[in-house]
Coordinates of C-alpha atoms in Angstrom, one line a residue:
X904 CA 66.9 105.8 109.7
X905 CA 64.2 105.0 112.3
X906 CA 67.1 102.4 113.7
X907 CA 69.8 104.8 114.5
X908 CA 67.1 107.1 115.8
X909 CA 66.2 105.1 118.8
X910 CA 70.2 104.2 119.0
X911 CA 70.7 107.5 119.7
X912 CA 71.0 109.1 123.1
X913 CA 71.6 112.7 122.2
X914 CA 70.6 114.6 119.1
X915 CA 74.2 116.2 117.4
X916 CA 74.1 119.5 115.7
X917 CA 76.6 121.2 113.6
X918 CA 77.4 123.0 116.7
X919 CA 77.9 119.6 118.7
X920 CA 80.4 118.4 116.3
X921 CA 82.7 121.2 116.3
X922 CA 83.0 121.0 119.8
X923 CA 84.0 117.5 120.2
X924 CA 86.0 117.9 116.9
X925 CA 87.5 120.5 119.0
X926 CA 88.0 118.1 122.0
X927 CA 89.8 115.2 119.9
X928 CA 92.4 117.7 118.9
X929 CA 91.2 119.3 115.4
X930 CA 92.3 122.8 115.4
X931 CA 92.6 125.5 112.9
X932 CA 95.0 125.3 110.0
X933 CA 95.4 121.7 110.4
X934 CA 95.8 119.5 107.1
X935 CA 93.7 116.1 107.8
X936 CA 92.6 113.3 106.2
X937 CA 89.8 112.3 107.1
X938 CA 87.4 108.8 107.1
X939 CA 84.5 108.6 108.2
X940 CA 81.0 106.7 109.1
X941 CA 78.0 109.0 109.1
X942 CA 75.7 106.2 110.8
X943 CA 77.7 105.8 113.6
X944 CA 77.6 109.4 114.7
X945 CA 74.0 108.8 115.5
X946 CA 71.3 111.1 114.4
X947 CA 72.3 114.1 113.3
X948 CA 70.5 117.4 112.3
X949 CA 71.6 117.9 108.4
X950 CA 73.0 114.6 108.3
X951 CA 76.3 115.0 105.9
X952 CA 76.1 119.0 105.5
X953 CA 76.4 119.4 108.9
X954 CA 79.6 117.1 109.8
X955 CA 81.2 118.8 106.4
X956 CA 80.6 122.0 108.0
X957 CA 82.1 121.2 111.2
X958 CA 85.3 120.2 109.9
X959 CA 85.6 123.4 107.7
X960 CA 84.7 125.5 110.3
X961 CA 87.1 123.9 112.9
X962 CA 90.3 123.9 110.6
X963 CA 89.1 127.2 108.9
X964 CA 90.6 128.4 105.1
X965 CA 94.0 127.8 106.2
X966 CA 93.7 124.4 107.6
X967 CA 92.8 121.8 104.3
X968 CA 90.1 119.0 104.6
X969 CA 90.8 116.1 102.3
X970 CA 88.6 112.7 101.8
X971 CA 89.3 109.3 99.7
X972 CA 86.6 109.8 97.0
X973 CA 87.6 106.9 95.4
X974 CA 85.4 104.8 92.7
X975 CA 86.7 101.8 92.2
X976 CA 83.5 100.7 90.0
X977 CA 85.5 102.6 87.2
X978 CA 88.0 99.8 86.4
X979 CA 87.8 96.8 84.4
X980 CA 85.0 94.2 84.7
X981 CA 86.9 91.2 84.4
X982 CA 88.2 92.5 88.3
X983 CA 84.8 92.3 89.3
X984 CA 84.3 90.2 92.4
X985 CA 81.2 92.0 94.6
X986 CA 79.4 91.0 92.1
X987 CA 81.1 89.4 89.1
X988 CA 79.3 90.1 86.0
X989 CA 79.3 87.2 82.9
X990 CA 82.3 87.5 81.1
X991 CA 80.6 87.8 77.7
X992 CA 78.9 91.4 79.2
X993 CA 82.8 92.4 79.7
X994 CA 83.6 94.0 76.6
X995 CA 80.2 95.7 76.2
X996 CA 80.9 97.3 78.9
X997 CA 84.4 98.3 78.5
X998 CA 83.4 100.4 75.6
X999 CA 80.2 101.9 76.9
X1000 CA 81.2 102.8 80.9
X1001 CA 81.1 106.4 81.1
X1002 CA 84.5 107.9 81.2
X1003 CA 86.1 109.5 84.6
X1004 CA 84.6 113.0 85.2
X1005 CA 85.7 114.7 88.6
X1006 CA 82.7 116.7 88.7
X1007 CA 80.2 113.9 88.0
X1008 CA 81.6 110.4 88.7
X1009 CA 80.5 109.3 91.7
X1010 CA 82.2 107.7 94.8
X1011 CA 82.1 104.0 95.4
X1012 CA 81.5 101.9 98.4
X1013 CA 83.1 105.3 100.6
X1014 CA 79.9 106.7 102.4
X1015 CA 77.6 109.7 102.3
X1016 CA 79.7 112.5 104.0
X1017 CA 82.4 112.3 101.1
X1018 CA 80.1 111.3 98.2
X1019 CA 78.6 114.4 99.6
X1020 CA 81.9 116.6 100.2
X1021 CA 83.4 116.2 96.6
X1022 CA 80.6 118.1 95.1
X1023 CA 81.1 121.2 97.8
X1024 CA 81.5 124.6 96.3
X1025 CA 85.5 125.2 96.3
X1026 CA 86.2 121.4 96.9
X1027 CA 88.6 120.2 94.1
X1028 CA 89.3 116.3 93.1
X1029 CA 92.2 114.7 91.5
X1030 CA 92.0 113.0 87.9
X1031 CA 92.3 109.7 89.1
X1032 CA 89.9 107.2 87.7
X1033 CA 89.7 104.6 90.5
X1034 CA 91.9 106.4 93.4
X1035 CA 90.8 110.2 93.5
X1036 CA 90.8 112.5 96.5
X1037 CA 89.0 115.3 97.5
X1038 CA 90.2 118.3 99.4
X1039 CA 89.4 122.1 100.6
X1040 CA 91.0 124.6 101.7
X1041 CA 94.8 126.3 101.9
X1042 CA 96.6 123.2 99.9
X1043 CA 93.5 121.9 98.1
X1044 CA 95.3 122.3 95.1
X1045 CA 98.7 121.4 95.6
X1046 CA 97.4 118.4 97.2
X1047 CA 95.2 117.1 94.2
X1048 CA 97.0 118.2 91.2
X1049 CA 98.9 115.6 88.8
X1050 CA 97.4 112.6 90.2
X1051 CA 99.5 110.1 88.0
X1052 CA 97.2 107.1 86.8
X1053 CA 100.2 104.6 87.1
X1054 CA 100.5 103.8 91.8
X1055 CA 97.8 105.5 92.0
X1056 CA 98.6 105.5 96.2
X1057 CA 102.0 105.8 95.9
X1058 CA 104.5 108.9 95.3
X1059 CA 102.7 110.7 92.9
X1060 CA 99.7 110.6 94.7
X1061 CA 97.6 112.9 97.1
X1062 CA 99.0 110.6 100.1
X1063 CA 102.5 111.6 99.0
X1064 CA 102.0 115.0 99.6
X1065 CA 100.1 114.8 102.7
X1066 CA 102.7 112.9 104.1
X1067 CA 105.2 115.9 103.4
X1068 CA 102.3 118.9 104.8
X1069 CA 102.9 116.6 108.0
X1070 CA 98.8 115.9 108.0
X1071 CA 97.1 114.0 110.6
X1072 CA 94.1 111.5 110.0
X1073 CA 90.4 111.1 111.3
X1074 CA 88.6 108.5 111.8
X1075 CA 85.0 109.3 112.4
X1076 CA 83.3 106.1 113.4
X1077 CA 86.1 104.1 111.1
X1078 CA 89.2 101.8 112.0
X1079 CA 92.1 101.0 110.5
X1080 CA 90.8 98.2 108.2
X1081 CA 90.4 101.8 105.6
X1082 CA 93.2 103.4 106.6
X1083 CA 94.0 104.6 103.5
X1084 CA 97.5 106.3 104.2
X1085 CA 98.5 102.3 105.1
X1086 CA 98.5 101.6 101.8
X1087 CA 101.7 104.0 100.9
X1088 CA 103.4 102.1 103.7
X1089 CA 103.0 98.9 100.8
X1090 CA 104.3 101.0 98.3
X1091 CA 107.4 102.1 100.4
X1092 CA 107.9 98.5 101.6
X1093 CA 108.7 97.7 97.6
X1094 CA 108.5 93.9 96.6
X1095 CA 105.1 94.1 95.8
X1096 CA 103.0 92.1 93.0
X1097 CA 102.4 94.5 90.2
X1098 CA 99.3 94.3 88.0
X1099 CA 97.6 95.6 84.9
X1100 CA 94.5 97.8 85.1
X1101 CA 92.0 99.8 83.1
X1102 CA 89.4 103.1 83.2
X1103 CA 87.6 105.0 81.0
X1104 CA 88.9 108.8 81.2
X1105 CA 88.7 111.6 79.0
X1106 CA 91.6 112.3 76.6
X1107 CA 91.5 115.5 74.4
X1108 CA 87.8 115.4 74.5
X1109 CA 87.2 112.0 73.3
X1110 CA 86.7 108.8 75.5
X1111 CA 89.5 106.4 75.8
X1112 CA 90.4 102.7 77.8
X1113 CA 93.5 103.9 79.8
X1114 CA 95.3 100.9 80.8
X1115 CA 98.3 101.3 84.1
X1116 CA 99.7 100.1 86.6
X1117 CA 99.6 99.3 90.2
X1118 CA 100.3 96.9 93.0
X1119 CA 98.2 94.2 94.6
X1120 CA 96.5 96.0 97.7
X1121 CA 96.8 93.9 100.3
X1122 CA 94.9 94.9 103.7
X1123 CA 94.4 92.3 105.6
X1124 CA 96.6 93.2 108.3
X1125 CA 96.0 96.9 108.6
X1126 CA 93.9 96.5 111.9
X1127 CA 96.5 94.7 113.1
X1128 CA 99.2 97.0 112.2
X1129 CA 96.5 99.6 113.6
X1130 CA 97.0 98.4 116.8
X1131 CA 100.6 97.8 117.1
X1132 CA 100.5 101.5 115.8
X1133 CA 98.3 102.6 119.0
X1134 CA 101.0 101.2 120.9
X1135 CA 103.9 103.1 120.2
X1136 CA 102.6 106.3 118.8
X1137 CA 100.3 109.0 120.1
X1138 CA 96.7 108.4 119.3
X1139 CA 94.0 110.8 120.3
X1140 CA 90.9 109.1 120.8
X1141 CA 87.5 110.3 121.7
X1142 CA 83.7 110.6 121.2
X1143 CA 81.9 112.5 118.9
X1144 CA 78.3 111.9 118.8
X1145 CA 78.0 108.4 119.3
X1146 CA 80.7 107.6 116.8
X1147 CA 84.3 106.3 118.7
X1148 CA 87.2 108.7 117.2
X1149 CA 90.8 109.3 116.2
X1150 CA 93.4 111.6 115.5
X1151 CA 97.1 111.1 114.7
X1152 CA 99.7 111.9 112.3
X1153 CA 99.8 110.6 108.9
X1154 CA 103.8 110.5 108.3
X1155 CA 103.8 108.2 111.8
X1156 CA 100.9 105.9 110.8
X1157 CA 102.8 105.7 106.9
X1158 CA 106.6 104.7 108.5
X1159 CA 104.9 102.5 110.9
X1160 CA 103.7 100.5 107.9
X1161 CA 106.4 100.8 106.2
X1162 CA 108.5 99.2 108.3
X1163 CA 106.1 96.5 109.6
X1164 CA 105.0 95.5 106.3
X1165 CA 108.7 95.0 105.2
X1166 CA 109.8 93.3 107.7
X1167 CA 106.7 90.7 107.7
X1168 CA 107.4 90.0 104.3
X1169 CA 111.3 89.6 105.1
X1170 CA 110.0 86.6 107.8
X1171 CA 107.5 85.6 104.9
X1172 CA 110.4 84.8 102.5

């Protein structure tokens, strides 16, 4: 804390925010996806609370906010690679994780301002045990609901039907190494590895190992494919607070990928 303090040159406020939200290109009744960085904003009075409230208040009730709330510590130990745990803790833990709980489970690796966000009153998260999303607002629900297990990024999902609302993204302080909405540009690209996974989740009241299905993420080459992207398409980039921003349209970014993904993989035959 006392480190981006002296890093930062002017104090944001709710009020702040909105403003330069406003100057990106945020306006009201948009749909948006959004990633983000709290630390790189710089200091900011009511840290998380504040930069929620901005992007409700810019996009207002008939706009929809929506953030990855993902926890992908809910899966199956013998994936684990960030740490590995011993293999002979493995089945121990399979049948003593706690199960998936929207309402409790906690994000993983994705920051404090959606950690935060997904326990906002009205907020509403999908049932996804490793790939869930958060959202607020006009198409919270429609957005959320049926969140197959099975490709838990692909058709079925959230990122499906943001793509047809025509949504843009936001990066707040992030890059394209976490673009999430990349990832359905692997699924549409098709030959991809498919594996086997596992969660906890609730089923008729009582705890259950849910295995599925999904492909091999792979994303190496999504800053690369961010910048090709920039290249061709419009990006709207800007400042606010400290934190360097963008703003462009989800459906663009996905058939961008799409089609560069297939065709590298054509060349890598």
């Amino acid at each position: 804390m006392k480190k981006i303090i002296n890093q930062t040159k002017e104090l944001n406020t709710q009020e702040t925010l909105e403003k330069e939200l406003k100057q990106l290109g945020l306006q009201k009744g948009m749909t948006v996806l959004v990633h983000s960085s709290l630390s790189s904003l710089g200091w900011t009075s009511g840290g998380a609370v504040a930069v929620i409230h901005a992007l409700m208040n810019v996009v207002t009730e008939e706009g929809t906010v929506v953030m990855p709330t993902h926890s992908g510590d809910l899966s199956d130990p013998e994936e684990w690679e960030d740490p590995p745990v011993p293999k002979e803790w493995w089945e121990t833990i399979r049948m003593t994780m706690p199960p998936y709980d929207p309402n409790t489970t906690p994000t993983f690796r994705m920051g404090h301002i959606p950690e935060l966000f997904r326990t906002f009153p009205e907020v509403v998260r999908s049932e996804h045990p490793a790939l869930s999303f958060a959202a607020w607002g006009r198409y919270k629900q429609e957005i959320v609901a049926n969140h197959k297990l099975d490709f838990g990024l692909g058709e079925t999902s959230p990122l499906a039907r943001l793509y047809k609302k025509k949504a843009f993204v936001l990066f707040i302080g992030t890059s394209y190494d976490s673009n999430t909405c990349f990832h359905l540009g692997e699924y549409r690209a098709r030959n991809n590895i498919i594996e086997d996974r596992g969660a906890p989740m609730k089923e008729n009241g009582d705890r259950v190992w849910k295995n599925y299905r999904d492909i091999l993420f792979s994303d190496d080459q999504f800053e690369q494919i961010g910048d090709l992207f920039e290249k061709y398409y419009i990006v709207e980039t800007g400042k606010i607070g400290q934190a360097t921003c963008r703003l462009f349209k989800l459906n663009e970014a996905v058939d961008f990928a799409t089609k560069t993904i297939k065709e590298d993989r054509k060349r890598s035959r």
